[in-house]
mmCIF file with all atom_site columns, C-alpha atoms in Angstrom:
data_model
loop_
_atom_site.group_PDB
_atom_site.id
_atom_site.type_symbol
_atom_site.label_atom_id
_atom_site.label_alt_id
_atom_site.label_comp_id
_atom_site.label_asym_id
_atom_site.label_entity_id
_atom_site.label_seq_id
_atom_site.pdbx_PDB_ins_code
_atom_site.Cartn_x
_atom_site.Cartn_y
_atom_site.Cartn_z
_atom_site.occupancy
_atom_site.B_iso_or_equiv
_atom_site.pdbx_formal_charge
_atom_site.auth_seq_id
_atom_site.auth_comp_id
_atom_site.auth_asym_id
_atom_site.auth_atom_id
_atom_site.pdbx_PDB_model_num
ATOM 1   C CA . MET P 1 1   ? 0.086   -0.100  0.006  1.00 95.00 ? 16  MET P CA 1
ATOM 2   C CA . ARG P 1 2   ? 1.026   3.478   -0.956 1.00 97.00 ? 17  ARG P CA 1
ATOM 3   C CA . VAL P 1 3   ? 1.424   6.206   2.041  1.00 98.00 ? 18  VAL P CA 1
ATOM 4   C CA . SER P 1 4   ? -1.045  8.607   -0.120 1.00 98.00 ? 19  SER P CA 1
ATOM 5   C CA . GLN P 1 5   ? -3.632  5.207   -0.262 1.00 97.00 ? 20  GLN P CA 1
ATOM 6   C CA . PHE P 1 6   ? -3.180  4.655   4.192  1.00 97.00 ? 21  PHE P CA 1
ATOM 7   C CA . LEU P 1 7   ? -3.923  8.603   4.232  1.00 97.00 ? 22  LEU P CA 1
ATOM 8   C CA . ASP P 1 8   ? -6.930  8.776   2.132  1.00 96.00 ? 23  ASP P CA 1
ATOM 9   C CA . SER P 1 9   ? -8.575  5.225   3.080  1.00 94.00 ? 24  SER P CA 1
ATOM 10  C CA . SER P 1 10  ? -10.572 3.238   6.086  1.00 95.00 ? 25  SER P CA 1
ATOM 11  C CA . ILE P 1 11  ? -7.222  1.806   8.158  1.00 97.00 ? 26  ILE P CA 1
ATOM 12  C CA . ALA P 1 12  ? -8.546  0.060   10.914 1.00 97.00 ? 27  ALA P CA 1
ATOM 13  C CA . PRO P 1 13  ? -7.918  1.502   14.233 1.00 97.00 ? 28  PRO P CA 1
ATOM 14  C CA . PHE P 1 14  ? -5.518  -1.446  15.180 1.00 97.00 ? 29  PHE P CA 1
ATOM 15  C CA . ASP P 1 15  ? -2.954  -0.501  12.164 1.00 97.00 ? 30  ASP P CA 1
ATOM 16  C CA . LEU P 1 16  ? -3.521  3.163   13.298 1.00 97.00 ? 31  LEU P CA 1
ATOM 17  C CA . GLY P 1 17  ? -2.518  2.056   16.896 1.00 95.00 ? 32  GLY P CA 1
ATOM 18  C CA . ALA P 1 18  ? 0.613   0.308   15.876 1.00 95.00 ? 33  ALA P CA 1
ATOM 19  C CA . PHE P 1 19  ? 2.002   3.080   13.356 1.00 96.00 ? 34  PHE P CA 1
ATOM 20  C CA . PHE P 1 20  ? 1.365   5.702   16.370 1.00 93.00 ? 35  PHE P CA 1
ATOM 21  C CA . SER P 1 21  ? 3.566   3.316   18.264 1.00 89.00 ? 36  SER P CA 1
ATOM 22  C CA . ARG P 1 22  ? 6.174   3.771   16.311 1.00 87.00 ? 37  ARG P CA 1
ATOM 23  C CA . TYR P 1 23  ? 7.278   3.273   12.310 1.00 92.00 ? 38  TYR P CA 1
ATOM 24  C CA . VAL P 1 24  ? 10.554  3.792   10.909 1.00 92.00 ? 39  VAL P CA 1
ATOM 25  C CA . ILE P 1 25  ? 11.618  5.587   7.706  1.00 94.00 ? 40  ILE P CA 1
ATOM 26  C CA . LYS P 1 26  ? 13.892  3.975   5.192  1.00 92.00 ? 41  LYS P CA 1
ATOM 27  C CA . ASP P 1 27  ? 14.427  3.212   1.653  1.00 92.00 ? 42  ASP P CA 1
ATOM 28  C CA . ASN P 1 28  ? 11.477  5.387   0.792  1.00 95.00 ? 43  ASN P CA 1
ATOM 29  C CA . SER P 1 29  ? 9.185   2.484   2.610  1.00 97.00 ? 44  SER P CA 1
ATOM 30  C CA . ILE P 1 30  ? 6.996   3.104   6.460  1.00 98.00 ? 45  ILE P CA 1
ATOM 31  C CA . VAL P 1 31  ? 7.410   0.725   7.972  1.00 97.00 ? 46  VAL P CA 1
ATOM 32  C CA . SER P 1 32  ? 5.627   -0.735  11.515 1.00 95.00 ? 47  SER P CA 1
ATOM 33  C CA . VAL P 1 33  ? 7.429   -3.508  12.643 1.00 91.00 ? 48  VAL P CA 1
ATOM 34  C CA . SER P 1 34  ? 5.929   -6.193  15.276 1.00 91.00 ? 49  SER P CA 1
ATOM 35  C CA . SER P 1 35  ? 8.366   -8.443  16.448 1.00 83.00 ? 50  SER P CA 1
ATOM 36  C CA . TYR P 1 36  ? 7.286   -12.034 18.029 1.00 80.00 ? 51  TYR P CA 1
ATOM 37  C CA . ARG P 1 37  ? 8.482   -12.748 21.342 1.00 66.00 ? 52  ARG P CA 1
ATOM 38  C CA . HIS P 1 38  ? 7.828   -16.430 22.253 1.00 63.00 ? 53  HIS P CA 1
ATOM 39  C CA . HIS P 1 39  ? 10.701  -18.642 22.291 1.00 59.00 ? 54  HIS P CA 1
ATOM 40  C CA . LYS P 1 40  ? 11.471  -21.725 19.964 1.00 58.00 ? 55  LYS P CA 1
ATOM 41  C CA . GLU P 1 41  ? 12.319  -24.026 22.962 1.00 63.00 ? 56  GLU P CA 1
ATOM 42  C CA . ASN P 1 42  ? 8.909   -23.295 24.914 1.00 65.00 ? 57  ASN P CA 1
ATOM 43  C CA . TYR P 1 43  ? 7.102   -25.616 22.113 1.00 63.00 ? 58  TYR P CA 1
ATOM 44  C CA . VAL P 1 44  ? 7.401   -29.331 21.859 1.00 63.00 ? 59  VAL P CA 1
ATOM 45  C CA . SER P 1 45  ? 8.028   -29.448 18.017 1.00 80.00 ? 60  SER P CA 1
ATOM 46  C CA . ASN P 1 46  ? 9.328   -26.917 15.234 1.00 80.00 ? 61  ASN P CA 1
ATOM 47  C CA . ASP P 1 47  ? 5.881   -27.306 13.600 1.00 84.00 ? 62  ASP P CA 1
ATOM 48  C CA . GLU P 1 48  ? 4.241   -26.334 17.060 1.00 83.00 ? 63  GLU P CA 1
ATOM 49  C CA . TYR P 1 49  ? 6.304   -23.411 16.913 1.00 81.00 ? 64  TYR P CA 1
ATOM 50  C CA . ASN P 1 50  ? 5.747   -22.707 13.129 1.00 83.00 ? 65  ASN P CA 1
ATOM 51  C CA . GLU P 1 51  ? 2.198   -22.929 13.329 1.00 87.00 ? 66  GLU P CA 1
ATOM 52  C CA . SER P 1 52  ? 2.209   -20.362 16.402 1.00 84.00 ? 67  SER P CA 1
ATOM 53  C CA . LEU P 1 53  ? 3.801   -17.840 14.217 1.00 87.00 ? 68  LEU P CA 1
ATOM 54  C CA . ASP P 1 54  ? 1.036   -18.352 11.417 1.00 90.00 ? 69  ASP P CA 1
ATOM 55  C CA . LYS P 1 55  ? -1.119  -17.635 14.262 1.00 90.00 ? 70  LYS P CA 1
ATOM 56  C CA . TYR P 1 56  ? 0.194   -14.838 15.140 1.00 90.00 ? 71  TYR P CA 1
ATOM 57  C CA . GLU P 1 57  ? 0.136   -13.426 11.377 1.00 93.00 ? 72  GLU P CA 1
ATOM 58  C CA . ARG P 1 58  ? -3.446  -14.407 11.326 1.00 94.00 ? 73  ARG P CA 1
ATOM 59  C CA . ILE P 1 59  ? -4.349  -12.530 14.575 1.00 93.00 ? 74  ILE P CA 1
ATOM 60  C CA . LEU P 1 60  ? -2.426  -9.487  12.988 1.00 95.00 ? 75  LEU P CA 1
ATOM 61  C CA . ASN P 1 61  ? -4.730  -9.476  9.836  1.00 96.00 ? 76  ASN P CA 1
ATOM 62  C CA . ALA P 1 62  ? -7.949  -10.568 11.579 1.00 95.00 ? 77  ALA P CA 1
ATOM 63  C CA . CYS P 1 63  ? -7.371  -6.830  13.271 1.00 95.00 ? 78  CYS P CA 1
ATOM 64  C CA . SER P 1 64  ? -6.522  -4.976  10.271 1.00 94.00 ? 79  SER P CA 1
ATOM 65  C CA . TYR P 1 65  ? -9.101  -3.977  7.268  1.00 92.00 ? 80  TYR P CA 1
ATOM 66  C CA . HIS P 1 66  ? -6.739  -4.576  4.627  1.00 93.00 ? 81  HIS P CA 1
ATOM 67  C CA . ASN P 1 67  ? -4.488  -7.906  5.405  1.00 94.00 ? 82  ASN P CA 1
ATOM 68  C CA . LEU P 1 68  ? -1.637  -5.546  5.828  1.00 96.00 ? 83  LEU P CA 1
ATOM 69  C CA . TRP P 1 69  ? 1.136   -7.440  8.045  1.00 97.00 ? 84  TRP P CA 1
ATOM 70  C CA . TYR P 1 70  ? 3.032   -10.024 6.469  1.00 96.00 ? 85  TYR P CA 1
ATOM 71  C CA . ARG P 1 71  ? 6.098   -11.853 8.001  1.00 94.00 ? 86  ARG P CA 1
ATOM 72  C CA . LYS P 1 72  ? 9.579   -10.190 7.215  1.00 93.00 ? 87  LYS P CA 1
ATOM 73  C CA . THR P 1 73  ? 11.836  -12.254 8.776  1.00 89.00 ? 88  THR P CA 1
ATOM 74  C CA . SER P 1 74  ? 11.579  -15.581 11.369 1.00 84.00 ? 89  SER P CA 1
ATOM 75  C CA . THR P 1 75  ? 9.813   -13.443 13.978 1.00 85.00 ? 90  THR P CA 1
ATOM 76  C CA . ASN P 1 76  ? 9.120   -9.928  12.549 1.00 91.00 ? 91  ASN P CA 1
ATOM 77  C CA . PHE P 1 77  ? 6.109   -9.182  10.606 1.00 95.00 ? 92  PHE P CA 1
ATOM 78  C CA . VAL P 1 78  ? 5.613   -5.567  9.291  1.00 96.00 ? 93  VAL P CA 1
ATOM 79  C CA . ILE P 1 79  ? 3.321   -3.497  7.503  1.00 97.00 ? 94  ILE P CA 1
ATOM 80  C CA . THR P 1 80  ? 5.166   -1.381  4.321  1.00 98.00 ? 95  THR P CA 1
ATOM 81  C CA . LEU P 1 81  ? 4.233   1.715   2.966  1.00 98.00 ? 96  LEU P CA 1
ATOM 82  C CA . GLU P 1 82  ? 5.506   3.039   -0.264 1.00 98.00 ? 97  GLU P CA 1
ATOM 83  C CA . ASN P 1 83  ? 6.212   6.556   0.482  1.00 98.00 ? 98  ASN P CA 1
ATOM 84  C CA . ASP P 1 84  ? 5.204   7.767   -2.320 1.00 97.00 ? 99  ASP P CA 1
ATOM 85  C CA . LEU P 1 85  ? 4.171   11.106  -1.232 1.00 98.00 ? 100 LEU P CA 1
ATOM 86  C CA . GLY P 1 86  ? 8.254   11.987  -0.114 1.00 97.00 ? 101 GLY P CA 1
ATOM 87  C CA . LEU P 1 87  ? 7.131   12.778  3.812  1.00 96.00 ? 102 LEU P CA 1
ATOM 88  C CA . ASN P 1 88  ? 9.977   12.662  6.648  1.00 93.00 ? 103 ASN P CA 1
ATOM 89  C CA . ASN P 1 89  ? 9.278   11.641  9.994  1.00 90.00 ? 104 ASN P CA 1
ATOM 90  C CA . GLU P 1 90  ? 7.757   14.996  11.329 1.00 88.00 ? 105 GLU P CA 1
ATOM 91  C CA . GLN P 1 91  ? 5.588   15.352  8.129  1.00 93.00 ? 106 GLN P CA 1
ATOM 92  C CA . PHE P 1 92  ? 4.326   11.793  8.060  1.00 95.00 ? 107 PHE P CA 1
ATOM 93  C CA . PHE P 1 93  ? 3.521   11.872  12.169 1.00 92.00 ? 108 PHE P CA 1
ATOM 94  C CA . THR P 1 94  ? 1.518   15.539  11.643 1.00 92.00 ? 109 THR P CA 1
ATOM 95  C CA . ARG P 1 95  ? -0.369  13.510  8.755  1.00 96.00 ? 110 ARG P CA 1
ATOM 96  C CA . LEU P 1 96  ? -1.270  10.297  10.853 1.00 96.00 ? 111 LEU P CA 1
ATOM 97  C CA . LEU P 1 97  ? -2.234  12.742  14.202 1.00 93.00 ? 112 LEU P CA 1
ATOM 98  C CA . GLN P 1 98  ? -4.550  14.322  11.765 1.00 95.00 ? 113 GLN P CA 1
ATOM 99  C CA . LYS P 1 99  ? -5.923  11.127  10.322 1.00 97.00 ? 114 LYS P CA 1
ATOM 100 C CA . ILE P 1 100 ? -6.402  10.052  13.919 1.00 96.00 ? 115 ILE P CA 1
ATOM 101 C CA . PHE P 1 101 ? -8.307  12.802  15.341 1.00 93.00 ? 116 PHE P CA 1
ATOM 102 C CA . LEU P 1 102 ? -10.478 12.692  12.441 1.00 95.00 ? 117 LEU P CA 1
ATOM 103 C CA . ALA P 1 103 ? -11.272 9.252   13.059 1.00 95.00 ? 118 ALA P CA 1
ATOM 104 C CA . PRO P 1 104 ? -14.617 8.521   14.242 1.00 92.00 ? 119 PRO P CA 1
ATOM 105 C CA . PHE P 1 105 ? -13.946 6.327   17.143 1.00 93.00 ? 120 PHE P CA 1
ATOM 106 C CA . PHE P 1 106 ? -11.392 8.959   18.437 1.00 91.00 ? 121 PHE P CA 1
ATOM 107 C CA . MET P 1 107 ? -14.421 11.238  20.123 1.00 88.00 ? 122 MET P CA 1
ATOM 108 C CA . ASP P 1 108 ? -16.118 8.018   21.507 1.00 88.00 ? 123 ASP P CA 1
ATOM 109 C CA . LYS P 1 109 ? -16.353 9.198   25.291 1.00 85.00 ? 124 LYS P CA 1
ATOM 110 C CA . ASP P 1 110 ? -16.089 5.752   26.511 1.00 88.00 ? 125 ASP P CA 1
ATOM 111 C CA . LEU P 1 111 ? -13.069 3.425   26.354 1.00 90.00 ? 126 LEU P CA 1
ATOM 112 C CA . SER P 1 112 ? -14.882 2.236   22.842 1.00 93.00 ? 127 SER P CA 1
ATOM 113 C CA . GLU P 1 113 ? -14.046 -1.357  21.347 1.00 95.00 ? 128 GLU P CA 1
ATOM 114 C CA . ASN P 1 114 ? -12.273 0.312   18.486 1.00 95.00 ? 129 ASN P CA 1
ATOM 115 C CA . LYS P 1 115 ? -10.217 2.267   20.891 1.00 95.00 ? 130 LYS P CA 1
ATOM 116 C CA . LYS P 1 116 ? -9.573  -0.898  22.541 1.00 95.00 ? 131 LYS P CA 1
ATOM 117 C CA . MET P 1 117 ? -8.341  -2.210  19.076 1.00 96.00 ? 132 MET P CA 1
ATOM 118 C CA . PHE P 1 118 ? -5.966  1.284   18.747 1.00 96.00 ? 133 PHE P CA 1
ATOM 119 C CA . LEU P 1 119 ? -4.817  0.572   21.802 1.00 94.00 ? 134 LEU P CA 1
ATOM 120 C CA . ARG P 1 120 ? -4.051  -3.159  21.563 1.00 94.00 ? 135 ARG P CA 1
ATOM 121 C CA . GLY P 1 121 ? -2.029  -1.548  17.995 1.00 94.00 ? 136 GLY P CA 1
ATOM 122 C CA . PHE P 1 122 ? -0.142  0.607   20.027 1.00 92.00 ? 137 PHE P CA 1
ATOM 123 C CA . PHE P 1 123 ? 0.903   -1.477  22.978 1.00 90.00 ? 138 PHE P CA 1
ATOM 124 C CA . GLU P 1 124 ? 1.221   -5.214  21.989 1.00 89.00 ? 139 GLU P CA 1
ATOM 125 C CA . THR P 1 125 ? 2.847   -5.169  18.239 1.00 89.00 ? 140 THR P CA 1
ATOM 126 C CA . ARG P 1 126 ? 5.878   -3.970  20.069 1.00 81.00 ? 141 ARG P CA 1
ATOM 127 C CA . GLY P 1 127 ? 5.581   -4.366  23.916 1.00 76.00 ? 142 GLY P CA 1
ATOM 128 C CA . SER P 1 128 ? 6.256   -7.332  26.383 1.00 77.00 ? 143 SER P CA 1
ATOM 129 C CA . ILE P 1 129 ? 4.689   -8.947  29.388 1.00 80.00 ? 144 ILE P CA 1
ATOM 130 C CA . ASP P 1 130 ? 6.709   -8.373  32.317 1.00 76.00 ? 145 ASP P CA 1
ATOM 131 C CA . THR P 1 131 ? 5.406   -10.658 34.655 1.00 73.00 ? 146 THR P CA 1
ATOM 132 C CA . SER P 1 132 ? 7.731   -10.296 37.874 1.00 76.00 ? 147 SER P CA 1
ATOM 133 C CA . LEU P 1 133 ? 6.276   -6.560  38.191 1.00 75.00 ? 148 LEU P CA 1
ATOM 134 C CA . SER P 1 134 ? 3.213   -6.926  36.086 1.00 87.00 ? 149 SER P CA 1
ATOM 135 C CA . PHE P 1 135 ? 4.004   -4.114  33.642 1.00 84.00 ? 150 PHE P CA 1
ATOM 136 C CA . LEU P 1 136 ? 3.086   -4.510  29.958 1.00 86.00 ? 151 LEU P CA 1
ATOM 137 C CA . THR P 1 137 ? 5.864   -2.679  28.537 1.00 79.00 ? 152 THR P CA 1
ATOM 138 C CA . LEU P 1 138 ? 7.594   -1.056  25.511 1.00 81.00 ? 153 LEU P CA 1
ATOM 139 C CA . ASP P 1 139 ? 11.167  0.733   24.875 1.00 75.00 ? 154 ASP P CA 1
ATOM 140 C CA . TYR P 1 140 ? 10.410  4.561   25.419 1.00 69.00 ? 155 TYR P CA 1
ATOM 141 C CA . PHE P 1 141 ? 12.696  6.673   22.817 1.00 59.00 ? 156 PHE P CA 1
ATOM 142 C CA . TYR P 1 142 ? 11.971  9.635   25.005 1.00 53.00 ? 157 TYR P CA 1
ATOM 143 C CA . ASN P 1 143 ? 14.850  11.992  23.243 1.00 54.00 ? 158 ASN P CA 1
ATOM 144 C CA . SER P 1 144 ? 12.694  12.525  20.357 1.00 61.00 ? 159 SER P CA 1
ATOM 145 C CA . SER P 1 145 ? 10.045  14.914  20.438 1.00 68.00 ? 160 SER P CA 1
ATOM 146 C CA . LEU P 1 146 ? 7.725   13.210  18.246 1.00 69.00 ? 161 LEU P CA 1
ATOM 147 C CA . GLU P 1 147 ? 7.746   10.326  21.382 1.00 66.00 ? 162 GLU P CA 1
ATOM 148 C CA . LEU P 1 148 ? 6.753   13.024  23.876 1.00 71.00 ? 163 LEU P CA 1
ATOM 149 C CA . LYS P 1 149 ? 3.668   13.993  21.941 1.00 77.00 ? 164 LYS P CA 1
ATOM 150 C CA . ARG P 1 150 ? 2.875   10.247  21.416 1.00 80.00 ? 165 ARG P CA 1
ATOM 151 C CA . ILE P 1 151 ? 2.314   9.628   25.152 1.00 78.00 ? 166 ILE P CA 1
ATOM 152 C CA . ARG P 1 152 ? 0.733   12.967  25.910 1.00 80.00 ? 167 ARG P CA 1
ATOM 153 C CA . TYR P 1 153 ? -1.922  12.317  22.903 1.00 85.00 ? 168 TYR P CA 1
ATOM 154 C CA . LEU P 1 154 ? -2.619  8.645   24.662 1.00 83.00 ? 169 LEU P CA 1
ATOM 155 C CA . ILE P 1 155 ? -2.861  10.103  28.331 1.00 81.00 ? 170 ILE P CA 1
ATOM 156 C CA . ASP P 1 156 ? -4.740  12.814  27.038 1.00 84.00 ? 171 ASP P CA 1
ATOM 157 C CA . ASN P 1 157 ? -7.548  10.990  24.619 1.00 87.00 ? 172 ASN P CA 1
ATOM 158 C CA . PHE P 1 158 ? -7.523  7.147   25.232 1.00 87.00 ? 173 PHE P CA 1
ATOM 159 C CA . ASN P 1 159 ? -8.823  6.741   29.016 1.00 84.00 ? 174 ASN P CA 1
ATOM 160 C CA . ILE P 1 160 ? -5.990  5.363   30.693 1.00 87.00 ? 175 ILE P CA 1
ATOM 161 C CA . PRO P 1 161 ? -6.071  6.597   34.005 1.00 87.00 ? 176 PRO P CA 1
ATOM 162 C CA . ALA P 1 162 ? -2.668  8.210   34.600 1.00 83.00 ? 177 ALA P CA 1
ATOM 163 C CA . GLN P 1 163 ? -2.003  6.005   37.617 1.00 87.00 ? 178 GLN P CA 1
ATOM 164 C CA . THR P 1 164 ? -1.780  2.785   35.876 1.00 90.00 ? 179 THR P CA 1
ATOM 165 C CA . ILE P 1 165 ? 1.588   3.931   34.094 1.00 83.00 ? 180 ILE P CA 1
ATOM 166 C CA . ASN P 1 166 ? 4.898   4.750   34.700 1.00 81.00 ? 181 ASN P CA 1
ATOM 167 C CA . VAL P 1 167 ? 7.985   5.666   32.510 1.00 73.00 ? 182 VAL P CA 1
ATOM 168 C CA . ASN P 1 168 ? 11.448  3.131   34.044 1.00 68.00 ? 183 ASN P CA 1
ATOM 169 C CA . PHE P 1 169 ? 14.343  5.315   33.311 1.00 58.00 ? 184 PHE P CA 1
ATOM 170 C CA . ARG P 1 170 ? 16.948  2.792   32.959 1.00 50.00 ? 185 ARG P CA 1
ATOM 171 C CA . GLU P 1 171 ? 19.452  5.549   33.128 1.00 50.00 ? 186 GLU P CA 1
ATOM 172 C CA . LEU P 1 172 ? 19.652  6.395   36.123 1.00 49.00 ? 187 LEU P CA 1
ATOM 173 C CA . GLN P 1 173 ? 20.025  2.200   36.856 1.00 46.00 ? 188 GLN P CA 1
ATOM 174 C CA . LYS P 1 174 ? 23.659  1.102   37.851 1.00 49.00 ? 189 LYS P CA 1
ATOM 175 C CA . GLN P 1 175 ? 24.181  -0.696  34.963 1.00 52.00 ? 190 GLN P CA 1
ATOM 176 C CA . TYR P 1 176 ? 23.336  2.001   32.638 1.00 47.00 ? 191 TYR P CA 1
ATOM 177 C CA . THR P 1 177 ? 25.893  4.267   34.399 1.00 50.00 ? 192 THR P CA 1
ATOM 178 C CA . GLU P 1 178 ? 28.818  2.019   34.946 1.00 56.00 ? 193 GLU P CA 1
ATOM 179 C CA . ASN P 1 179 ? 28.068  1.312   31.247 1.00 59.00 ? 194 ASN P CA 1
ATOM 180 C CA . ILE P 1 180 ? 27.585  -2.416  31.685 1.00 56.00 ? 195 ILE P CA 1
ATOM 181 C CA . ASN P 1 181 ? 24.418  -2.558  29.789 1.00 53.00 ? 196 ASN P CA 1
ATOM 182 C CA . LYS P 1 182 ? 22.836  0.410   28.451 1.00 52.00 ? 197 LYS P CA 1
ATOM 183 C CA . ARG P 1 183 ? 19.103  0.219   27.313 1.00 56.00 ? 198 ARG P CA 1
ATOM 184 C CA . ASN P 1 184 ? 16.508  2.001   26.306 1.00 64.00 ? 199 ASN P CA 1
ATOM 185 C CA . ALA P 1 185 ? 14.041  3.331   28.779 1.00 68.00 ? 200 ALA P CA 1
ATOM 186 C CA . GLN P 1 186 ? 10.511  2.025   28.996 1.00 74.00 ? 201 GLN P CA 1
ATOM 187 C CA . PHE P 1 187 ? 7.195   3.109   28.867 1.00 78.00 ? 202 PHE P CA 1
ATOM 188 C CA . ARG P 1 188 ? 4.566   1.076   31.138 1.00 84.00 ? 203 ARG P CA 1
ATOM 189 C CA . ILE P 1 189 ? 1.276   0.217   31.957 1.00 89.00 ? 204 ILE P CA 1
ATOM 190 C CA . ASN P 1 190 ? -0.379  -1.722  34.555 1.00 91.00 ? 205 ASN P CA 1
ATOM 191 C CA . LEU P 1 191 ? -1.009  -5.524  33.628 1.00 91.00 ? 206 LEU P CA 1
ATOM 192 C CA . TYR P 1 192 ? -3.824  -5.950  35.461 1.00 92.00 ? 207 TYR P CA 1
ATOM 193 C CA . TRP P 1 193 ? -5.518  -3.227  34.240 1.00 93.00 ? 208 TRP P CA 1
ATOM 194 C CA . TYR P 1 194 ? -4.802  -3.784  31.022 1.00 92.00 ? 209 TYR P CA 1
ATOM 195 C CA . LEU P 1 195 ? -6.335  -7.482  31.309 1.00 92.00 ? 210 LEU P CA 1
ATOM 196 C CA . ARG P 1 196 ? -9.433  -6.014  32.953 1.00 93.00 ? 211 ARG P CA 1
ATOM 197 C CA . HIS P 1 197 ? -10.153 -3.384  30.148 1.00 93.00 ? 212 HIS P CA 1
ATOM 198 C CA . ILE P 1 198 ? -8.339  -4.001  27.145 1.00 93.00 ? 213 ILE P CA 1
ATOM 199 C CA . GLY P 1 199 ? -7.510  -7.636  27.027 1.00 91.00 ? 214 GLY P CA 1
ATOM 200 C CA . LEU P 1 200 ? -4.442  -8.713  24.844 1.00 89.00 ? 215 LEU P CA 1
ATOM 201 C CA . ILE P 1 201 ? -5.300  -9.681  21.354 1.00 85.00 ? 216 ILE P CA 1
ATOM 202 C CA . ASN P 1 202 ? -2.435  -12.640 21.074 1.00 73.00 ? 217 ASN P CA 1
ATOM 203 C CA . PRO P 1 203 ? -3.271  -15.031 24.297 1.00 63.00 ? 218 PRO P CA 1
ATOM 204 C CA . LEU P 1 204 ? 0.528   -16.660 23.484 1.00 57.00 ? 219 LEU P CA 1
ATOM 205 C CA . LYS P 1 205 ? 2.285   -13.531 24.375 1.00 55.00 ? 220 LYS P CA 1
ATOM 206 C CA . ASN P 1 206 ? 4.988   -14.042 26.203 1.00 44.00 ? 221 ASN P CA 1
ATOM 207 C CA . ALA P 1 207 ? 7.975   -11.536 27.223 1.00 36.00 ? 222 ALA P CA 1
#
C-alpha cells in the first residue's frame, strides 16, 4: 500500500495504533514492525512453533481491514507503506495524527472497542510482558519530541488512568551509569488494568 492510499483510506484502529506506537522511514518506505517474542524452546516441536507464528500473523491481519501484515523475517511481522509522498518523520507523524483525530472512534467518550483496538496496536505490536512486576512494557525513545507527543496524546485521549502508567528511566540505573548494559527507557502500563479493560489480542504473548 502507498502512503497516499493509507492516508486516504479507511484504516483499522489497530493499524493506526501500530504506526502511532512506532514506525521507521527507510529506503522510500514507512514501516511498522511487530516482533514475535515467544521463544522456540517453549514448544514441543518445530511444527508447533511454526504454527504459532502462522497464528500470530492471522491474528494481526484479523485486526486489520486490508490484511497489511506479512512476515518479514522469522520473528518480525511488518506493514510496509511505499512513501510515494516523500514524507519525512515529522511530516508523516503530522498526517498520521490528523488521520487519528478525524477517525470516528477518536471522539468516543468511553473506552470503546475501536479505542481498545487502537491501544492493542499501540502496546502489543512491540510490547512485552514483565511478569515479575506485572507491566506491559515497550521501549520509550523519549529523546524524540515525537515520542513525547505520542505519550501525551495517548494519556489525554484514550481513557487511560494516569496511575496505571509509568516510565522506567534505565539511564538512572547502575548497569547504565557504569556502562555495563545500556538499555532504552521503558514506557509501562499496569498489566492487571490492561487485561481487565483492554485484553490481549494474542493469548500466546510472552516476555
